[in-house]
Coordinates of C-alpha atoms in Angstrom, one line a residue:
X119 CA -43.4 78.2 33.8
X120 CA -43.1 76.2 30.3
X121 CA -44.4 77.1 27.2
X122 CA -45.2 73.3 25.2
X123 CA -41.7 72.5 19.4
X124 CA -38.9 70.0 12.7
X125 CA -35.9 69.4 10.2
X126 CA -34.6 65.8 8.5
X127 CA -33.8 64.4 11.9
X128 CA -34.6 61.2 12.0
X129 CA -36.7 60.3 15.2
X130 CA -38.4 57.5 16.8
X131 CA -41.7 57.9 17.0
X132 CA -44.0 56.2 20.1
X133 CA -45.4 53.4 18.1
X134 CA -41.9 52.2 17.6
X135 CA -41.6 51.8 21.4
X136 CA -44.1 49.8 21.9
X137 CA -43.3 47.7 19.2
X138 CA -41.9 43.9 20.8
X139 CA -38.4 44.2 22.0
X140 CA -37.7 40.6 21.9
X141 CA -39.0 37.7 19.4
X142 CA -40.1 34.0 21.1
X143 CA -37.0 32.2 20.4
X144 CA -37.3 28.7 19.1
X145 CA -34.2 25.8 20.5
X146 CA -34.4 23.2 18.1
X147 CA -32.4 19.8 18.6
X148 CA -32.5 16.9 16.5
X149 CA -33.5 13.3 18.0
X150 CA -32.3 10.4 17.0
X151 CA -34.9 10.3 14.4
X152 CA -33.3 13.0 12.9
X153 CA -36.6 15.1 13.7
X154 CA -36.7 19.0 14.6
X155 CA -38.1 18.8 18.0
X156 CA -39.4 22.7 18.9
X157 CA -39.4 24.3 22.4
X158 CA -41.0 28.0 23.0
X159 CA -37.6 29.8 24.6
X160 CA -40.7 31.4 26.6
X161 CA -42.4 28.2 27.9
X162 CA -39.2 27.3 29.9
X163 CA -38.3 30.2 31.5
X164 CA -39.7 30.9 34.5
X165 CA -41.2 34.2 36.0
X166 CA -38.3 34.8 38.5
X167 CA -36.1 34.5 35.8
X168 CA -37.7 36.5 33.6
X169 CA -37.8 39.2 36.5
X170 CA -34.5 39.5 36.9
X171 CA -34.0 39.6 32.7
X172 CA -35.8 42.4 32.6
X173 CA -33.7 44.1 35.8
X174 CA -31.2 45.1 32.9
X175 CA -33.1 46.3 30.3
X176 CA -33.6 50.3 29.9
X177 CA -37.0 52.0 30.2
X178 CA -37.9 51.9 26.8
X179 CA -36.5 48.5 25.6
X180 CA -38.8 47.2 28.9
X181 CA -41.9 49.6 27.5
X182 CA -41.6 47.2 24.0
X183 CA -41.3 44.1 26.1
X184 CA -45.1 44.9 28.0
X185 CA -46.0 44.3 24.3
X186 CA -44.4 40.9 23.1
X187 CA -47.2 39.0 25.4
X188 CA -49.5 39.1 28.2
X189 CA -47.5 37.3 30.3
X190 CA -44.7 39.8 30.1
X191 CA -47.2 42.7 30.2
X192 CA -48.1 41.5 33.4
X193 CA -45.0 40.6 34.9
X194 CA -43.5 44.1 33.9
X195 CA -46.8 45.4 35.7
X196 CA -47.3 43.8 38.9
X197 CA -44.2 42.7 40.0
X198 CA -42.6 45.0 42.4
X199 CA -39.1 43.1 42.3
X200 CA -38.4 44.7 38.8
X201 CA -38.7 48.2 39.9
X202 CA -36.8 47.8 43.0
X203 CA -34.0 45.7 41.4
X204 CA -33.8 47.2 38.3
X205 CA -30.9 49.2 37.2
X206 CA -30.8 53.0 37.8
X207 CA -33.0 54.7 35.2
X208 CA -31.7 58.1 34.0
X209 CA -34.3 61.2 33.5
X210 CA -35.7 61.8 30.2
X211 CA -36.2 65.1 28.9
X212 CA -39.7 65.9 27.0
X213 CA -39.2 69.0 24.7
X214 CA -42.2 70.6 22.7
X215 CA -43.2 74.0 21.1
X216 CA -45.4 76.3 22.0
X217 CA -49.1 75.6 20.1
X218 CA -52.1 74.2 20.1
X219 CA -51.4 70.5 20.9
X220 CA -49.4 69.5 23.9
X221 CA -47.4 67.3 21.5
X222 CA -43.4 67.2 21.3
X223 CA -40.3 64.9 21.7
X224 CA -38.7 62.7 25.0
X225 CA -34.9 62.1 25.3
X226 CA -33.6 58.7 26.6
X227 CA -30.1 59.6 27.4
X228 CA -29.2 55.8 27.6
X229 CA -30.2 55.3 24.5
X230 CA -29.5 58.8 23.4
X231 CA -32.6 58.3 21.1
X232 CA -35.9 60.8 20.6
X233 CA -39.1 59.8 21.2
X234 CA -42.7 60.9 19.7
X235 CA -44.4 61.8 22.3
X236 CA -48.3 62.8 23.0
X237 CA -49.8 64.4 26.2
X238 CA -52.8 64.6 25.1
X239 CA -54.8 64.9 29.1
X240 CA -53.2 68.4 29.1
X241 CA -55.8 71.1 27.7
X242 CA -53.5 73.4 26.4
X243 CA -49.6 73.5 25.8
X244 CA -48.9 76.7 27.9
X245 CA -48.6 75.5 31.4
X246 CA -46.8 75.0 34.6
X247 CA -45.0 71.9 35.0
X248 CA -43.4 69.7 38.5
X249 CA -42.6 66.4 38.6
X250 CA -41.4 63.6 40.9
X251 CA -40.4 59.8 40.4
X252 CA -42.4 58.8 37.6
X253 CA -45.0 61.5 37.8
X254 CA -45.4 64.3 36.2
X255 CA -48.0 67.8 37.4
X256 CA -48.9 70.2 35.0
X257 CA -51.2 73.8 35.9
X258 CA -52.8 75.5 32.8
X259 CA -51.5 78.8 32.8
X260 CA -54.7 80.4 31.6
X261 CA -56.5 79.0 34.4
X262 CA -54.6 78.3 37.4
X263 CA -57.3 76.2 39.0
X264 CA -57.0 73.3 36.6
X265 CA -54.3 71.1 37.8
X266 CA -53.6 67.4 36.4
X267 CA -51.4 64.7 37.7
X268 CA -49.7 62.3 35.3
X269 CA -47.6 59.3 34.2
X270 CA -46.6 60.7 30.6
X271 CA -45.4 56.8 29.4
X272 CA -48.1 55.2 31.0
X273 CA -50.8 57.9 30.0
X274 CA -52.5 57.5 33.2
X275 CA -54.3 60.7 34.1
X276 CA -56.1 62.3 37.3
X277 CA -57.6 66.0 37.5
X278 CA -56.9 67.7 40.8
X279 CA -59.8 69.3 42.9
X280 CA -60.1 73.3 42.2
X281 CA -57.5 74.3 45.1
X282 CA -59.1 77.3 47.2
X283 CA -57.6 80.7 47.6
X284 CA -57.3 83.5 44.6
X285 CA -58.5 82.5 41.6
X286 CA -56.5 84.8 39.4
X287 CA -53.5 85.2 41.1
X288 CA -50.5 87.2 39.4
X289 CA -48.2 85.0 39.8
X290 CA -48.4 80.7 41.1
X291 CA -45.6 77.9 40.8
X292 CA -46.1 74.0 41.6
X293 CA -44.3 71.6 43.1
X294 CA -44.7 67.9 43.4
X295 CA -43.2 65.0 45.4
X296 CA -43.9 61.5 45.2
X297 CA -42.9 59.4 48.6
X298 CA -41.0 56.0 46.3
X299 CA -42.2 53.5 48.8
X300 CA -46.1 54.1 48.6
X301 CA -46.5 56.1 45.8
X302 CA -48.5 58.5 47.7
X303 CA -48.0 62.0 46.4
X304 CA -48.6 65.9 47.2
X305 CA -48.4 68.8 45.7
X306 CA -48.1 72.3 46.6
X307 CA -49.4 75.9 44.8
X308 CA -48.1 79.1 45.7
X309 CA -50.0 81.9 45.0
X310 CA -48.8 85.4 45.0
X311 CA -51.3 88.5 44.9
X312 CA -51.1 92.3 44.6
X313 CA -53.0 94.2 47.1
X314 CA -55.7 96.3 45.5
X315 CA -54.0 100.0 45.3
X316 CA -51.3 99.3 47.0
X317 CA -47.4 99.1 45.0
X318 CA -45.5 97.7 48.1
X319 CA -47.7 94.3 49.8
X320 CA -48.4 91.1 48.2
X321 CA -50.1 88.5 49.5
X322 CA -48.6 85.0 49.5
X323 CA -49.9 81.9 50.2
X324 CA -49.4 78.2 49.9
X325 CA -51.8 75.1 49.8
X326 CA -50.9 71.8 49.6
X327 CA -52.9 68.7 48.1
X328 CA -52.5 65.0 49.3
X329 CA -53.6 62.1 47.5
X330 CA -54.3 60.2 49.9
X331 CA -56.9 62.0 51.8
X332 CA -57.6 64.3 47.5
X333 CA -58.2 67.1 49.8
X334 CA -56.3 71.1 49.7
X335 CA -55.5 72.8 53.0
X336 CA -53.8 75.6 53.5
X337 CA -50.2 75.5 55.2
X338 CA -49.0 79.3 55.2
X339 CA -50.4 82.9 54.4
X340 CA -48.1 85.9 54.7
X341 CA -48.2 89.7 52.9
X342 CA -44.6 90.8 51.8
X343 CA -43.7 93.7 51.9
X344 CA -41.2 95.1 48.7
X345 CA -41.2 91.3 47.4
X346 CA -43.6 89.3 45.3
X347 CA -43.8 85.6 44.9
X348 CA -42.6 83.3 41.3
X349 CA -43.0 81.2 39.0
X350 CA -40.5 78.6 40.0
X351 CA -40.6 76.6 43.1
X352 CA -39.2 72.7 44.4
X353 CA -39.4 70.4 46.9
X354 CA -36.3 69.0 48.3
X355 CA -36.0 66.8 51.7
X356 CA -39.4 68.0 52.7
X357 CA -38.9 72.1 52.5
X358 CA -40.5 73.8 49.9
X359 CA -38.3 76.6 48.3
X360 CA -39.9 79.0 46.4
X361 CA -37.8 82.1 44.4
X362 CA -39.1 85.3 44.9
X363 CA -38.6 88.4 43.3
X364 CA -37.8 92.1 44.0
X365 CA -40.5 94.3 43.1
X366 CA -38.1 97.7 43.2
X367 CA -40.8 99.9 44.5
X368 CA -38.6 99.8 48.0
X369 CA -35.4 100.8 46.5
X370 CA -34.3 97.0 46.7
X371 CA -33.8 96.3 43.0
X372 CA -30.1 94.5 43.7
X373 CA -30.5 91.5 44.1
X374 CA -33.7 90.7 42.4
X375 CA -34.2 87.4 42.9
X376 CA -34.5 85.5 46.8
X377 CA -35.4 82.4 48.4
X378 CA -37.7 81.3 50.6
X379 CA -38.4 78.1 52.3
X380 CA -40.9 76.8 54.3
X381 CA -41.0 73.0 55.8
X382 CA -44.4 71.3 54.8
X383 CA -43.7 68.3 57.2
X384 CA -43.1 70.8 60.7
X385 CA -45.4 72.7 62.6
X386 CA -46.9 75.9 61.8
X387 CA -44.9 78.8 63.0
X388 CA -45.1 82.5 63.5
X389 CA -41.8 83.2 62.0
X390 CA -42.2 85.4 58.6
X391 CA -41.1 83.7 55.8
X392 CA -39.5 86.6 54.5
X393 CA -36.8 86.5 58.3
X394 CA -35.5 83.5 57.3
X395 CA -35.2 84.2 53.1
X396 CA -31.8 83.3 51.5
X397 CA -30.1 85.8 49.3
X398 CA -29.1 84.4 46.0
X399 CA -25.3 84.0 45.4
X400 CA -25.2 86.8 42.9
X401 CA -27.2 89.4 40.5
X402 CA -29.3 86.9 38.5
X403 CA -31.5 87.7 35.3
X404 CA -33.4 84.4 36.1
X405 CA -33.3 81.0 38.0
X406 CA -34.9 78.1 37.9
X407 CA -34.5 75.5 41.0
X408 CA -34.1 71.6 40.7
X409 CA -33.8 69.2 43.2
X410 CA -31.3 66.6 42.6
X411 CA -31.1 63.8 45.0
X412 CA -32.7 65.8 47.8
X413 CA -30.2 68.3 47.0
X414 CA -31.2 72.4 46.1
X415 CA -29.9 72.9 43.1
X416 CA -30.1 76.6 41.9
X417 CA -29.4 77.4 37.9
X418 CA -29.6 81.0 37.4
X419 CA -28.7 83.7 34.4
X420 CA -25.9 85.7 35.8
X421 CA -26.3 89.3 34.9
X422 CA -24.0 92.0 33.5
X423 CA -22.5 94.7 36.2
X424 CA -24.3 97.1 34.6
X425 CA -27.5 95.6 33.2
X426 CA -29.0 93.7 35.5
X427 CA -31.5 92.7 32.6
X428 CA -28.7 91.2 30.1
X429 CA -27.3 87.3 30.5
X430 CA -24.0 87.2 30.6
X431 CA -23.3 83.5 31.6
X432 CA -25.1 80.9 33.4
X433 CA -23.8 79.1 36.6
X434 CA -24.9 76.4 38.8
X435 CA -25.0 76.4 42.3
X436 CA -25.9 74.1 45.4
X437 CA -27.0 75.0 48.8
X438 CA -25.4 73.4 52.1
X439 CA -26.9 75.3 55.4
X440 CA -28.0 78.0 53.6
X441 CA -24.6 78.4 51.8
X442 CA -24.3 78.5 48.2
X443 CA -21.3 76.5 46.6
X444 CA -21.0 76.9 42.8
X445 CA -20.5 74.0 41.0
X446 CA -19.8 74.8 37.2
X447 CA -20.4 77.8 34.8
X448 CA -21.0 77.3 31.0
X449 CA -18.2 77.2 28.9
X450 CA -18.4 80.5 26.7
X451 CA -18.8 77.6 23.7
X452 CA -22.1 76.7 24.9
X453 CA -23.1 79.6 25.6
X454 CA -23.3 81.2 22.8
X455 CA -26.3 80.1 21.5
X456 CA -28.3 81.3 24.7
X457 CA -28.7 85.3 23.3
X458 CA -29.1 88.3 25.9
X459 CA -32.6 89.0 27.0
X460 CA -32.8 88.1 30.5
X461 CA -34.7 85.2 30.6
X462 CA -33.6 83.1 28.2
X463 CA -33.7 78.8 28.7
X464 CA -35.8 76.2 30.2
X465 CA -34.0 74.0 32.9
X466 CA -34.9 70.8 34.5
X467 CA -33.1 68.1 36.4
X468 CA -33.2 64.9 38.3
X469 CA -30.5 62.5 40.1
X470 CA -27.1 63.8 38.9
X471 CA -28.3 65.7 35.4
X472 CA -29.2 69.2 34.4
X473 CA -30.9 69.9 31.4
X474 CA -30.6 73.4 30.0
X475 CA -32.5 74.4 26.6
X476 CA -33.1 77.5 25.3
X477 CA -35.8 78.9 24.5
X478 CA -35.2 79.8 20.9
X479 CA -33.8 76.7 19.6
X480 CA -33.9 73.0 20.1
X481 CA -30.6 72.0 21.3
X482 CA -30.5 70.5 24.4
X483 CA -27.5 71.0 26.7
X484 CA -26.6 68.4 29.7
X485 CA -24.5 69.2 32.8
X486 CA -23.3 65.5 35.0
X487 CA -22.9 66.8 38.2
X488 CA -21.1 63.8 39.3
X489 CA -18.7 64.0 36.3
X490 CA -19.0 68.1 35.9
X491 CA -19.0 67.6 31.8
X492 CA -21.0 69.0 29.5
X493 CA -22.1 68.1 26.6
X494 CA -25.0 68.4 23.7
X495 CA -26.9 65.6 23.3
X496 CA -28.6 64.2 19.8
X497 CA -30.6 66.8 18.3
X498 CA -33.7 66.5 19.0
X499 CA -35.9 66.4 15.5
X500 CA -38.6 69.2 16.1
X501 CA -37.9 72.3 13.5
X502 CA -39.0 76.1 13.4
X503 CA -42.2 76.9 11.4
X504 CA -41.3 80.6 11.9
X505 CA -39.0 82.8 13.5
X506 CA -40.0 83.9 16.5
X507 CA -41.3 80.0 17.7
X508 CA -40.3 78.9 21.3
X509 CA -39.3 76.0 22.5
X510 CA -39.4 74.5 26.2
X511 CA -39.3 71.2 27.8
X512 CA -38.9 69.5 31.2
X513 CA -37.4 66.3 32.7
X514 CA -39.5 63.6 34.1
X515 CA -38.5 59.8 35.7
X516 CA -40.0 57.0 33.0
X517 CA -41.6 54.9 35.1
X518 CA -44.3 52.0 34.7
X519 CA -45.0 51.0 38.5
X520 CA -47.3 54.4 39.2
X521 CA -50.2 55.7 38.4
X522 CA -51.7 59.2 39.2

């Protein structure tokens, strides 16, 4: 779950995006008159040329180019050779503050620029957020029923049906997944629900929502016993994994996280969730999951020996046949910034980068899994009001070809 974050920083805000990227060139040559004879740089070029032009460009310089004319607009628009020719795009990162307006900043890491950036289709800025090439799917968390699809640079916008099941769950999680070939999308809601007067049982279920049929059925219902469901959940390769939690009233208080998966595209089956759970690969304070090229990604807040509620480092792991391999741990540099409390930073990734942010400032941190560096990127320009402000974010594919 997210919570939607000032200073001198100089930023760049949405109008400037959209402002023309390139200027009509004129080629003038003189004739034998000695005349100027004037040729639009536009005019002569044609489409397929132009197609492949904009091929190289980054997101945000092709965003300014839909504005320089229609004819560019439309070629940016309908043709389906830019987007599957184009150069790999790498995930922006939109970070915001918790208050009243779903309003904050996005982070081109080409670019390495800041963007001003409205959401202004979501009702409130606390909220549960999933997204998936291009698409992004926010939950309110005051009312878990209203659920929103949406392209955040294109502004397009569609409100879910109500899903069925509880409607005041304890605790629900999202996940989304858009197929890259038809644009078709689904997204799926766990919900997880105390039994009236009863410490150990929790109901869980999940419902999944397909755009093309708009519809919710229900793919799985199961009561656990000692464990409740979280907040955190991803799709990766067709499972759903969701992160559960230990609720200690069983004497199972180490480790107090899990993992459970369930595969959306099989056949229903009578195996329990919970005989088939993953332990995580250590005593977490928190973890957040990520799916990086079809790949479970697991970031988690590694807890002290002896409190098991106080961050002593974060790792990041990924899971091969229900194996964990770590992959990096912060560098006690970076770290330090990240306080104590158990639950302590927002974390998003997609392709080959992790972003990690914490909650109580702006800095964003970036982890290349490819590369294994780390590194801070441009601060972003949002400033605290007050003391005890939060900030979150997540990461999100820019993307002009699809529409919720």
């Amino acid at each position: 779950m997210i919570h939607l974050m000032e200073s001198s920083w100089d930023y760049l805000p949405v109008d400037h995006i959209r402002t023309p990227a390139f200027n009509s060139g004129v080629v003038s040559e003189a004739s034998n008159g000695g005349n100027d004879f004037s040729v639009s740089l536009d005019a002569v070029v044609p489409d397929d040329i132009l197609e492949r032009i904009f091929t190289f460009l980054p997101i945000a310089s092709m965003m300014r180019a839909t504005s320089v004319c229609k004819r560019w607009h439309g070629i940016i628009y309908s043709s389906r050779f830019v987007w599957t020719h184009m150069l790999p795009q790498r995930p922006w990162y939109f970070m915001f503050t918790s208050n009243e307006t779903a309003a904050g900043y996005a982070f081109d890491p080409i670019l390495r620029k800041w963007y001003d950036l409205e959401l202004p289709y979501i009702d409130k800025s606390s909220c549960f957020v999933s997204s998936s090439c291009g698409l992004v799917c926010f939950m309110d968390n005051d009312n878990r029923n209203t659920i929103s699809v949406s392209n955040p640079i294109t502004k397009s916008c569609r409100r879910l049906l109500e899903p069925p099941g509880e409607t005041l769950p304890d605790y629900s999680t999202i996940a989304m997944k858009v197929d890259r070939l038809s644009h078709k999308y689904s997204v799926t809601l766990a919900k997880s629900k105390q039994i009236p007067e009863d410490l150990v049982r929790w109901d869980f279920s999940v419902y999944k929502y397909d755009s093309s049929s708009s519809t919710w059925v229900t793919s799985v219902s199961e009561v656990f016993i000692g464990w409740r469901g979280g907040d955190d959940s991803v799709i990766c390769d067709g499972v759903l994994y969701c992160l559960i939690h230990s609720t200690g009233v069983l004497g199972n208080v180490n480790p107090r996280h899990g993992l459970i998966m369930y595969d959306l595209a099989g056949e229903p089956s009578e195996t329990s969730l919970m005989q088939t759970s993953i332990s995580v690969p250590c005593s977490l304070t928190c973890g957040r999951l990520v799916n990086l090229n079809e790949k479970l990604v697991l970031v988690g807040g590694i807890a002290k020996h002896n409190r098991p509620d106080i961050i002593k480092g974060i790792g990041i792991w990924e899971l091969h046949e229900k194996q964990w391999h770590e992959v990096a741990r912060m560098p006690h540099k970076f770290f330090q910034g990240f306080g104590e409390l158990d639950d302590v930073f927002a974390c998003s990734g997609i392709d080959d980068l992790v972003y990690i942010q914490s909650y109580g400032a702006t800095a964003l941190l970036v982890f290349d899994m490819m590369q294994k560096q780390w590194r801070w990127s441009v601060k972003c320009p949002v400033s605290k009001r007050f003391p005890l402000q939060l900030f979150t974010g997540f990461c999100f594919e820019p993307r002009l070809d699809i529409a919720a």
